[in-house]
Short mmCIF file of C-alpha atoms in Angstrom, two decimals:
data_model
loop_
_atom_site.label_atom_id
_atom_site.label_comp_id
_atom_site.label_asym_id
_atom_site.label_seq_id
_atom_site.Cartn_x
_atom_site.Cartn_y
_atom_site.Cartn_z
CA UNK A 1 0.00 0.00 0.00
CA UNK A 2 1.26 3.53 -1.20
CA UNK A 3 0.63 6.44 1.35
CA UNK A 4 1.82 9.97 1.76
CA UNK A 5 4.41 10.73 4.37
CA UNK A 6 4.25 14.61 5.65
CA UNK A 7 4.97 16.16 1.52
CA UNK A 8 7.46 13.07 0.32
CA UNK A 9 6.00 10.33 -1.47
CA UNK A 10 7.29 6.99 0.61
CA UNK A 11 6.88 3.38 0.43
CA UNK A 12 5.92 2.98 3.93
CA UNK A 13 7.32 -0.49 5.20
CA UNK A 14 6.52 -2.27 7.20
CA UNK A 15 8.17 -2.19 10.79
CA UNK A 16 9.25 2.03 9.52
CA UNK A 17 7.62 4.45 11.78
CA UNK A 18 5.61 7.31 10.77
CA UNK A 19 6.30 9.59 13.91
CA UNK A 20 3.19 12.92 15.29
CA UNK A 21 2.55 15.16 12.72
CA UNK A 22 1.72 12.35 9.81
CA UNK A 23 -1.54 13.22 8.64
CA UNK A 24 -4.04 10.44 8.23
CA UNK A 25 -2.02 7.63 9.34
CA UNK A 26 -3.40 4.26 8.17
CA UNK A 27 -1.58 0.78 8.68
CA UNK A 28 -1.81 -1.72 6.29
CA UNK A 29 -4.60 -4.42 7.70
CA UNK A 30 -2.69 -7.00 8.55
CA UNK A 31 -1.05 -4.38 11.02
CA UNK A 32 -1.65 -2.12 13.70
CA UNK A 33 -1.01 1.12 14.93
CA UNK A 34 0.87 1.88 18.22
CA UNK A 35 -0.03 5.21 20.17
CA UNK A 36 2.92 4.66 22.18
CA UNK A 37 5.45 4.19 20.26
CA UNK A 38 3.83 5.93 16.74
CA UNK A 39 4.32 3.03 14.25
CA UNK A 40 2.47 -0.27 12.73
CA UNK A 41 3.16 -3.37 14.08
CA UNK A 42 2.24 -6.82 13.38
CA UNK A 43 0.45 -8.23 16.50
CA UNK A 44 1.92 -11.98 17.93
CA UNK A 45 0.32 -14.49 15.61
CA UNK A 46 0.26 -16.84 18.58
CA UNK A 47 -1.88 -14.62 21.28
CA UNK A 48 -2.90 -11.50 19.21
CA UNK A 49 -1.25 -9.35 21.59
CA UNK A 50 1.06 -5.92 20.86
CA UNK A 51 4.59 -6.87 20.57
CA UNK A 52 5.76 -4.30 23.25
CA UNK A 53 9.03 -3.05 24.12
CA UNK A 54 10.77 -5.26 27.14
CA UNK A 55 9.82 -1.90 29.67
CA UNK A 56 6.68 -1.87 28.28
CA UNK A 57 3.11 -3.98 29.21
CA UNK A 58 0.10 -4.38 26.64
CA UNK A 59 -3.13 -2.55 28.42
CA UNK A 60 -6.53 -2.29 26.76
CA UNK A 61 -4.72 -2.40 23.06
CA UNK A 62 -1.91 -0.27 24.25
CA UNK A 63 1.53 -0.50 25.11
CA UNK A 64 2.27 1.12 28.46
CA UNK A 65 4.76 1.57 31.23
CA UNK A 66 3.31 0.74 34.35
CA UNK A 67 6.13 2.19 36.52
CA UNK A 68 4.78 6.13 35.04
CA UNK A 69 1.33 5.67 33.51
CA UNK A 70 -0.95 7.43 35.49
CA UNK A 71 -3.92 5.14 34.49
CA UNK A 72 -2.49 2.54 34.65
CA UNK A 73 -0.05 2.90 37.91
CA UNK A 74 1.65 -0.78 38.99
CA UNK A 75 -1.11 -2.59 37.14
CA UNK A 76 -3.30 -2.28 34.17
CA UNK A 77 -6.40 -0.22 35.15
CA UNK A 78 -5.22 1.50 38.50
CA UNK A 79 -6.06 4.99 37.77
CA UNK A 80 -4.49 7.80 40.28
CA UNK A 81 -7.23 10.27 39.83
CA UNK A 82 -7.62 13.95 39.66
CA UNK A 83 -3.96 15.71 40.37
CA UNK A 84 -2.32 11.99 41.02
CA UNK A 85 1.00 11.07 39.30
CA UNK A 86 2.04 7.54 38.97
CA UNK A 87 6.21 7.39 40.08
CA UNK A 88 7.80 3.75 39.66
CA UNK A 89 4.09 2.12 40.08
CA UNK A 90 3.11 3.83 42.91
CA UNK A 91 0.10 6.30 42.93
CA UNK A 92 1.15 9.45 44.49
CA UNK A 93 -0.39 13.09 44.78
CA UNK A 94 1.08 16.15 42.25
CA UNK A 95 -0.88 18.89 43.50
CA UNK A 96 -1.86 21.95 41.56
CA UNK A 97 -0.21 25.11 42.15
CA UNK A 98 -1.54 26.98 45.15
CA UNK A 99 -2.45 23.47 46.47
CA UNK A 100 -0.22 21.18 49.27
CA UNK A 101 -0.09 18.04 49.94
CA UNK A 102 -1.75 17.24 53.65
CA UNK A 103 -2.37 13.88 54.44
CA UNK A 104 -2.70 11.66 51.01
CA UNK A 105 -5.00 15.21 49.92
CA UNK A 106 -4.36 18.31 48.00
CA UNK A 107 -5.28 21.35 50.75
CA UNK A 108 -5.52 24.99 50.24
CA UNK A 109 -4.35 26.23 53.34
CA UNK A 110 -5.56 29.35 53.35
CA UNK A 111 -8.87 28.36 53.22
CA UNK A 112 -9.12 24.56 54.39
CA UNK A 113 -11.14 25.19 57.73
CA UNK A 114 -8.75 21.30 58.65
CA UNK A 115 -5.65 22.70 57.73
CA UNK A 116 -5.63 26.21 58.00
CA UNK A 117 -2.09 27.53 57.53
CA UNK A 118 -0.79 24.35 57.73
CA UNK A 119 -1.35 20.80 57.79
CA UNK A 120 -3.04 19.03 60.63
CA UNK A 121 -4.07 22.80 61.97
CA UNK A 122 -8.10 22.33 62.38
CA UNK A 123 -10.15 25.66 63.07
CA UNK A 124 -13.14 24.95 65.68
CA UNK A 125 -16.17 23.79 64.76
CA UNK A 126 -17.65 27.49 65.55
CA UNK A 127 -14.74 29.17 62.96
CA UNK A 128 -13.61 29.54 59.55
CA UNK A 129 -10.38 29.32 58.06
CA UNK A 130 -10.11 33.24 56.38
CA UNK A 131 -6.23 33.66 54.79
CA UNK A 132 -4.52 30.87 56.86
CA UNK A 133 -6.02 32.20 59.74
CA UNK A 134 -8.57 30.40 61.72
CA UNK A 135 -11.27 32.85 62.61
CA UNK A 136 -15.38 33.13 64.56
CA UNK A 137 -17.69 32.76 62.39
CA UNK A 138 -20.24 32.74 64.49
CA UNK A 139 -24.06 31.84 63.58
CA UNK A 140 -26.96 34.08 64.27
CA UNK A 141 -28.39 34.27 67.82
CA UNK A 142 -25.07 33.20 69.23
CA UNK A 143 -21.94 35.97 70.61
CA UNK A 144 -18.11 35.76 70.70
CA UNK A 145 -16.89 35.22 74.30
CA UNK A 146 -13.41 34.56 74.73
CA UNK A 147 -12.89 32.79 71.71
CA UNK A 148 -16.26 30.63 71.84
CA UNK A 149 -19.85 31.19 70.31
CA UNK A 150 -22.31 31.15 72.91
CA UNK A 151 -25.79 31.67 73.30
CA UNK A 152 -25.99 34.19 76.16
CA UNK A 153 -29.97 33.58 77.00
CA UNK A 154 -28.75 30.05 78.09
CA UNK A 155 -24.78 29.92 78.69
CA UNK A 156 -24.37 29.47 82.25
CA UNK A 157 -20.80 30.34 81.76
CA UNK A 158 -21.91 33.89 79.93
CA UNK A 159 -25.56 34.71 80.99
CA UNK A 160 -26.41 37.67 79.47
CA UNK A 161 -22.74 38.83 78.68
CA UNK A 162 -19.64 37.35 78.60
CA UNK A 163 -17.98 36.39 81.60
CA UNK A 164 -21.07 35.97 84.13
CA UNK A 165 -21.42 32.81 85.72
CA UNK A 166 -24.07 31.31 87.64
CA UNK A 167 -23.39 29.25 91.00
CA UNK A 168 -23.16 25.67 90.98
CA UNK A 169 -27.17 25.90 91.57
CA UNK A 170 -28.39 28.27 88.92
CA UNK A 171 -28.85 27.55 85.06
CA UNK A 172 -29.04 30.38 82.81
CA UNK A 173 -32.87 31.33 81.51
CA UNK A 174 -33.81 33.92 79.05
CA UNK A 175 -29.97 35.50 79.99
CA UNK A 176 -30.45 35.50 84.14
CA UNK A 177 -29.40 32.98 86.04
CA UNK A 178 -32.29 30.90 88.41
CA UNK A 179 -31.73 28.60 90.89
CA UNK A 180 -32.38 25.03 89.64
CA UNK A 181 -31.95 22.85 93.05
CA UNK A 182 -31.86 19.24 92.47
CA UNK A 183 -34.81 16.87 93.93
CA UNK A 184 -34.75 16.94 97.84
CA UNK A 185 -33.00 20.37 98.16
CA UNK A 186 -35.40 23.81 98.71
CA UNK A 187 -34.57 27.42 97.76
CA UNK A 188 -33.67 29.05 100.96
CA UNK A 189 -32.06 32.79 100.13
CA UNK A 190 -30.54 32.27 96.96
CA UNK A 191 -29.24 28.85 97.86
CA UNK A 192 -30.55 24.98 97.53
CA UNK A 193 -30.23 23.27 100.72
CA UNK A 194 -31.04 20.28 102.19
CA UNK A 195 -34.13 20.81 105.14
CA UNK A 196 -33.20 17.33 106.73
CA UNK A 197 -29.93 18.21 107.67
CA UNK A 198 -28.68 21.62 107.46
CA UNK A 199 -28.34 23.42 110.89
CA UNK A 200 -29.45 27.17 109.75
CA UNK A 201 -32.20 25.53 107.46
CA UNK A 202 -33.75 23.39 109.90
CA UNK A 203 -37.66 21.74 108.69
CA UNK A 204 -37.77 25.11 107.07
CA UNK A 205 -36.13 28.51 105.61
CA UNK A 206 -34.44 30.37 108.26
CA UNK A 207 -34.77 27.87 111.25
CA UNK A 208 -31.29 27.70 112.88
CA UNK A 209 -30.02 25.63 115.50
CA UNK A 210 -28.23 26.25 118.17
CA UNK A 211 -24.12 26.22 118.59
CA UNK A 212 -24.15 23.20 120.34
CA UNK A 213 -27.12 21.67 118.07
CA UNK A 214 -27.25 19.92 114.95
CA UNK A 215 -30.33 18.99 112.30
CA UNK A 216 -31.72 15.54 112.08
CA UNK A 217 -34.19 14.90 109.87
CA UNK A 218 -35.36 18.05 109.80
CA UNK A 219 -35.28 19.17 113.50
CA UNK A 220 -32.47 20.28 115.72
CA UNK A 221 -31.05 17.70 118.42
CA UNK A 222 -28.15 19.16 120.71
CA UNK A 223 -25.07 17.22 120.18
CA UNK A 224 -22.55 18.03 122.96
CA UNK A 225 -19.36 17.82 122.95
CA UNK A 226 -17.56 14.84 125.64
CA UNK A 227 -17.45 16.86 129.23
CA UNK A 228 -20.50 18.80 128.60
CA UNK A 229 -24.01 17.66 130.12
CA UNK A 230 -27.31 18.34 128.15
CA UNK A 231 -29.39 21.16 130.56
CA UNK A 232 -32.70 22.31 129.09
CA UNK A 233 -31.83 23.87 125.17
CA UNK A 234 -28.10 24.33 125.88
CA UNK A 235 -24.84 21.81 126.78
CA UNK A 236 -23.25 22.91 129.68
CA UNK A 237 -20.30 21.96 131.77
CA UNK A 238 -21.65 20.84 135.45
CA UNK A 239 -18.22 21.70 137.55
CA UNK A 240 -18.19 25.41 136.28
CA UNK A 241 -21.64 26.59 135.16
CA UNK A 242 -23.10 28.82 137.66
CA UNK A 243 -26.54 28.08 136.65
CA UNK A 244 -25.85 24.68 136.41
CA UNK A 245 -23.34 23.48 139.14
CA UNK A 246 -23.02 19.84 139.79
CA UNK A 247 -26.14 19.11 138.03
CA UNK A 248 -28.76 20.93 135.69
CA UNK A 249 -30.57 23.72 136.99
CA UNK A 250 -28.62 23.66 140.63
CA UNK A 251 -27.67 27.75 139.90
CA UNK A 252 -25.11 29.84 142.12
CA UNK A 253 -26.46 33.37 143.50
CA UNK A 254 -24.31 36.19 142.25
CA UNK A 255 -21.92 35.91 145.01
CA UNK A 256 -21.04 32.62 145.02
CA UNK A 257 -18.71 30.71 141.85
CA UNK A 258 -19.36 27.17 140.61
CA UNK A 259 -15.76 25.62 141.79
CA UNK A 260 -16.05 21.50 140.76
CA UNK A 261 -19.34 21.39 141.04
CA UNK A 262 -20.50 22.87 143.96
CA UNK A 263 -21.19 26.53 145.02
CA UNK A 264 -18.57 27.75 146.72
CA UNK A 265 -18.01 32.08 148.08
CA UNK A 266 -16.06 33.82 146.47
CA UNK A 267 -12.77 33.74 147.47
CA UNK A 268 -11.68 37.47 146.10
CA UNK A 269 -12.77 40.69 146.68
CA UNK A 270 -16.11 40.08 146.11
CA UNK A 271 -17.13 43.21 144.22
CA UNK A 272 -16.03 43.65 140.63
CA UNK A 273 -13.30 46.16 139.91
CA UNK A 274 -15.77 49.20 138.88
CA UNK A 275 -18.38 47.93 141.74
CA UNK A 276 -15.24 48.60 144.40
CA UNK A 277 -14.19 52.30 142.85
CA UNK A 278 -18.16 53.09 143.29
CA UNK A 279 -18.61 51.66 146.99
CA UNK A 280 -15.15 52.94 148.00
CA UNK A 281 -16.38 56.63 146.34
CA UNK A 282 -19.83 56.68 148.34
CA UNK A 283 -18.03 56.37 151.38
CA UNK A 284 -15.48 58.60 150.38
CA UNK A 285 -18.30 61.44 149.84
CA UNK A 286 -19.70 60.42 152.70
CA UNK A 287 -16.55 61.32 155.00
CA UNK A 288 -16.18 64.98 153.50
CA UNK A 289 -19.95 65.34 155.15
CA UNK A 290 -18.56 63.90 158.07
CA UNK A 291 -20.73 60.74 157.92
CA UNK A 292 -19.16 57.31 158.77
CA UNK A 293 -18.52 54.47 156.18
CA UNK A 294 -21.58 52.26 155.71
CA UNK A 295 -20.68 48.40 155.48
CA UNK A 296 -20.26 46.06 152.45
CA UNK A 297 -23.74 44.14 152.46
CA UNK A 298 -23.82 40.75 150.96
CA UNK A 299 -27.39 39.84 150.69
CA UNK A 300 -28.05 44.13 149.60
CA UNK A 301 -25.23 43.55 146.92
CA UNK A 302 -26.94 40.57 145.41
CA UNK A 303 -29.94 42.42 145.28
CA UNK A 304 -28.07 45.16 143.00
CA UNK A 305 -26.40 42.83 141.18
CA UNK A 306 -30.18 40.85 140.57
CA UNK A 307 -31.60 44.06 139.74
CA UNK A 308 -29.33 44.78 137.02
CA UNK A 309 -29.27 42.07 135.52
CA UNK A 310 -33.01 41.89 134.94
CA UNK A 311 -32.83 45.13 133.54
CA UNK A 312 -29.91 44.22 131.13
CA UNK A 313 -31.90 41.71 129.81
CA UNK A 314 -35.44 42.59 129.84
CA UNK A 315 -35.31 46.13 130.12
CA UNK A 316 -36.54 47.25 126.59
CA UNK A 317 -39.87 45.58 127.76
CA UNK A 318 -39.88 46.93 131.73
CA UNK A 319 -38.92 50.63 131.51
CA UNK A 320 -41.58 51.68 129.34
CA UNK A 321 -44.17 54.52 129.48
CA UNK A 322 -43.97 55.96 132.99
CA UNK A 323 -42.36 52.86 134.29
CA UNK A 324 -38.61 54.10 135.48
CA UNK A 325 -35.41 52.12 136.92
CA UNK A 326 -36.80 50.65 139.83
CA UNK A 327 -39.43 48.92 137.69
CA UNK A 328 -38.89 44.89 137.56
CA UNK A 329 -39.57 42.77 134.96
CA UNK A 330 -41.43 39.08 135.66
CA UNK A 331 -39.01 37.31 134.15
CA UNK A 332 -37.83 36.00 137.89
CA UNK A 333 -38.73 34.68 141.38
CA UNK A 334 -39.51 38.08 142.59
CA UNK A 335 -42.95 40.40 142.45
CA UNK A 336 -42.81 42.61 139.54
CA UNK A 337 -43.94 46.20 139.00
CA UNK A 338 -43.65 48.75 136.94
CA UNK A 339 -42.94 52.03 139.73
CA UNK A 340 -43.79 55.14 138.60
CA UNK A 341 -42.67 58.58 140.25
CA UNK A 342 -45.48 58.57 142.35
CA UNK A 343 -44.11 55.76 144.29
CA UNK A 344 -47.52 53.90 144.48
CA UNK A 345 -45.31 50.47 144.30
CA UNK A 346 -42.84 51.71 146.36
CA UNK A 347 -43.47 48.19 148.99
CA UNK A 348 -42.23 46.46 145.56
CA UNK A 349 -38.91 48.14 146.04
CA UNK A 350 -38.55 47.57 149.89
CA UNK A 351 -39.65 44.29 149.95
CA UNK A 352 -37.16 42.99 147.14
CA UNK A 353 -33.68 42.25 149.74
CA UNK A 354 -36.97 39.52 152.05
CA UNK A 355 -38.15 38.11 148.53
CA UNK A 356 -34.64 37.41 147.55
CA UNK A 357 -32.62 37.07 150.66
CA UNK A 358 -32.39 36.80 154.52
CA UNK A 359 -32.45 39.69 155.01
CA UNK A 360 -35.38 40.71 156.74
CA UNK A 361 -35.29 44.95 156.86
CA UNK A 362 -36.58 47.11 153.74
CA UNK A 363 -34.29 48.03 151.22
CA UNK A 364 -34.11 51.22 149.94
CA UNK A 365 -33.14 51.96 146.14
CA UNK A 366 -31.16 54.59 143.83
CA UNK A 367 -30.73 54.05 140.60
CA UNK A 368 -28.94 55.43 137.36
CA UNK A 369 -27.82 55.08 133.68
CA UNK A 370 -24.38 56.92 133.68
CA UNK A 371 -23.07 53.86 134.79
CA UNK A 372 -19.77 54.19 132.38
CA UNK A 373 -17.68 54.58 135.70
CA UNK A 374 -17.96 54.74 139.16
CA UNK A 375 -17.30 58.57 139.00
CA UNK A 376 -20.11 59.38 136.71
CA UNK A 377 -22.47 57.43 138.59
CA UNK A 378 -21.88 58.94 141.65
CA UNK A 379 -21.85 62.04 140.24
CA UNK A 380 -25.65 61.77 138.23
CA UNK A 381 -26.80 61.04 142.07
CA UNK A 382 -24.39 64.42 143.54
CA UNK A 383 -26.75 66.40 141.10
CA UNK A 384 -30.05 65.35 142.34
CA UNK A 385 -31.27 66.22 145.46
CA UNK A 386 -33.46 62.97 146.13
CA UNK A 387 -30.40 61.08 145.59
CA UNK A 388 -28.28 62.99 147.26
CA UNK A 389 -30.45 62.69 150.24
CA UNK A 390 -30.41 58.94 150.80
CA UNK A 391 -26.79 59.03 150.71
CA UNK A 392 -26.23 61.56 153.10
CA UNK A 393 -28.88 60.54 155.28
CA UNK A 394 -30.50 64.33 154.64
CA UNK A 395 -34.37 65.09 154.54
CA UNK A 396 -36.34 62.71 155.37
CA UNK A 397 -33.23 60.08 155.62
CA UNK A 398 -31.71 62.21 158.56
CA UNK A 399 -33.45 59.98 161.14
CA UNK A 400 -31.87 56.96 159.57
CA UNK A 401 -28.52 54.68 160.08
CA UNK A 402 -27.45 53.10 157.32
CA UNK A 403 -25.99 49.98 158.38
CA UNK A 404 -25.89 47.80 155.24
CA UNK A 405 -25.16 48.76 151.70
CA UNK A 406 -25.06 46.79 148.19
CA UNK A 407 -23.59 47.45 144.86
CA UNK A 408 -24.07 46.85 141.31
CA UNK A 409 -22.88 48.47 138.25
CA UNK A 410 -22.74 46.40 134.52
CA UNK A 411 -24.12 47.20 130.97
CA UNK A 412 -24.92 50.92 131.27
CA UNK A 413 -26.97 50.19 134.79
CA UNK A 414 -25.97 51.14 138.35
CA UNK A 415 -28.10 50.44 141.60
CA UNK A 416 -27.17 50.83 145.10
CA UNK A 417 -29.11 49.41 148.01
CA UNK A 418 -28.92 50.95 151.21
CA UNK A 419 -30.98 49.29 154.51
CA UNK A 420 -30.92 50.40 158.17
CA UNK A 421 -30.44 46.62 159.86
CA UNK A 422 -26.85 44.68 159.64
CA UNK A 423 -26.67 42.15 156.90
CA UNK A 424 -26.81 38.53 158.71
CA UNK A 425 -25.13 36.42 156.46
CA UNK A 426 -21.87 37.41 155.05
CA UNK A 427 -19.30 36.68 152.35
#
């Protein structure tokens, strides 16, 4: 067969390649054409196949080198794909400009949201990767808080801005945070707590028990400590507590001290240190007037001492209206009486030393609230003449001996007892 070869006339024989760029090319028909090598061959009479090259395999009517073909990569038919190159019959990646090779993939790292900048670097699941730079992209409804997108109506790490917390008990509602106690606990002032067992919670809101008390099952049960006996609401130790000594409710008079259990005188100066600067300065006015020194009065001094002490603690209800300093309350084994300045009760105030002593005279009673010292007691009673009068025996005291006196003076009150008979029990 005659054919033309590029502008020559050619005999083309047979096993003489006509190379690209022949126009038409057409093999005789006992031959074939090879793309890869660009010539007509005579196929193996024996299997029909291409006779390829030694470096060369036959695949799908073609002659191919496995080791480089990128369809046909270490075997006939294994295709790399898209932006794969085939390198001594492996399949590997040849990414595209702009494009690098991350893990068996071709990445754009300035925009791959799982390898943003580099390979391996993954943006949250909130961001976006925005030139190599992982960046919020928060959705609507939801706010940037410290590199986070959070929903402030319900966050109860940002509730209602960024950065407010709720307690351990609160959840975060419509962006304020509202107590949400678990099942058995109850909403006591901004807290959940449990009404079985906590002590200032007690059965209910508010109920607190005692220092000495704790809450069981919802109601407080004293728990004393080893060395302390149980007495009424409190725990008390029996071998010191005056109210208590030796056994509950055995209670010391304000002269005697609980010593091991038992009531036992005091073995000091009986009076306190501002009780001794106020007797001690009565007597001392008392001598410039040329008067003698009355004596200390045991029973008379436990009266004072009684008498202020009921006003220290009841005295916001006793000295009310009309009702002055020598009123008594009825919180105590005494007669009480509110005594006016007409001195209608004035038996409650004489009979007070035989109601809560052995002494068996009247006692007679001045009183006073500048009680910050000795000095400015005595001095509030220097600057009345009533007062002035029972201590100097003036008036209608002239006719009297004093012959027993008693002190007290504590928490802003001072009384002083005065009686004409000799006390007859002592210290």
């Amino acid at each position: 067969m005659i054919r033309l070869c590029g502008i020559l006339l050619a005999l083309c024989c047979v096993g003489l390649a006509c190379g690209h760029g022949f126009a038409d090319l057409e093999c005789p028909s006992e031959m074939a054409f090879d793309d890869t090598s660009n010539r007509c061959v005579t196929p193996d009479p024996s299997n029909g196949h291409l006779p390829c090259a030694a470096d060369e395999t036959e695949c799908g009517g073609q002659c191919v080198d496995l080791t480089n073909d990128r369809e046909n990569c270490g075997d006939c038919g294994v295709y790399c794909g898209a932006g794969g190159i085939c390198v001594n019959g492996s399949c590997e990646l040849g990414c595209e400009a702009g494009l690098t090779e991350c893990a068996n993939s071709c990445a754009d790292l300035t925009s791959d949201p799982e390898n943003c900048g580099d390979c391996g670097v993954e943006c949250g699941p909130d961001s976006i990767c925005v030139n190599a730079s992982c960046e919020l992209d928060c959705e609507p409804g939801l706010t940037e808080c410290d590199d986070s997108c959070v929903d402030l109506t319900s966050d109860p790490e940002n509730c209602g801005d960024c950065g407010v917390e709720c307690e351990a008990d609160s959840i975060c509602i419509n962006a304020s945070c509202e107590l949400d106690c678990e099942p058995g606990l109850t909403e006591c002032d901004d807290s959940c707590v449990d009404l079985t067992s906590d002590p200032e919670n007690c059965g209910d809101c508010g109920v607190e028990c005692g220092a000495d008390s704790i809450c069981v099952n919802a109601s407080c049960e004293l728990d004393c400590a080893p060395g302390l006996t149980e007495c009424g609401d409190s725990c008390v130790d029996t071998e010191t507590d005056a109210e208590h000594c030796g056994d509950c409710h055995i209670a010391c008079d304000v002269l005697h001290i609980c010593e091991s259990g038992s009531c036992e005188p005091v073995s000091h100066d009986p009076l306190t240190p501002i009780e001794r600067d106020l007797y001690e300065a009565i007597n001392d006015y008392r001598a410039e007037e040329g008067l003698a020194a009355i004596p200390l009065s045991y029973s008379l001094t436990f009266v004072a001492r009684t008498h202020v002490q009921d006003l220290i603690d009841h005295g916001s209800v006793v000295l009310v209206g009309d009702c002055n300093l020598h009123s008594w309350s009825d919180q105590g084994s005494w007669t009480p009486c509110c005594y006016t300045p007409d001195h209608a009760e004035a038996s409650c105030m004489w009979n007070k030393p035989r109601e809560l002593t052995n002494y068996s005279g009247s006692g007679y009673e001045i009183s006073t609230t500048a009680a910050s010292s000795a000095q400015s007691a005595l001095s509030s009673w220097q600057g009345s003449s009533a007062h002035r009068a029972v201590i100097l025996n003036q008036g209608v005291w002239e006719s009297m001996t004093w012959r027993a006196i008693g002190i007290g003076i504590d928490g802003g009150y001072s009384h002083v007892w005065f009686g004409t008979q000799a006390d007859p029990d002592d210290w």
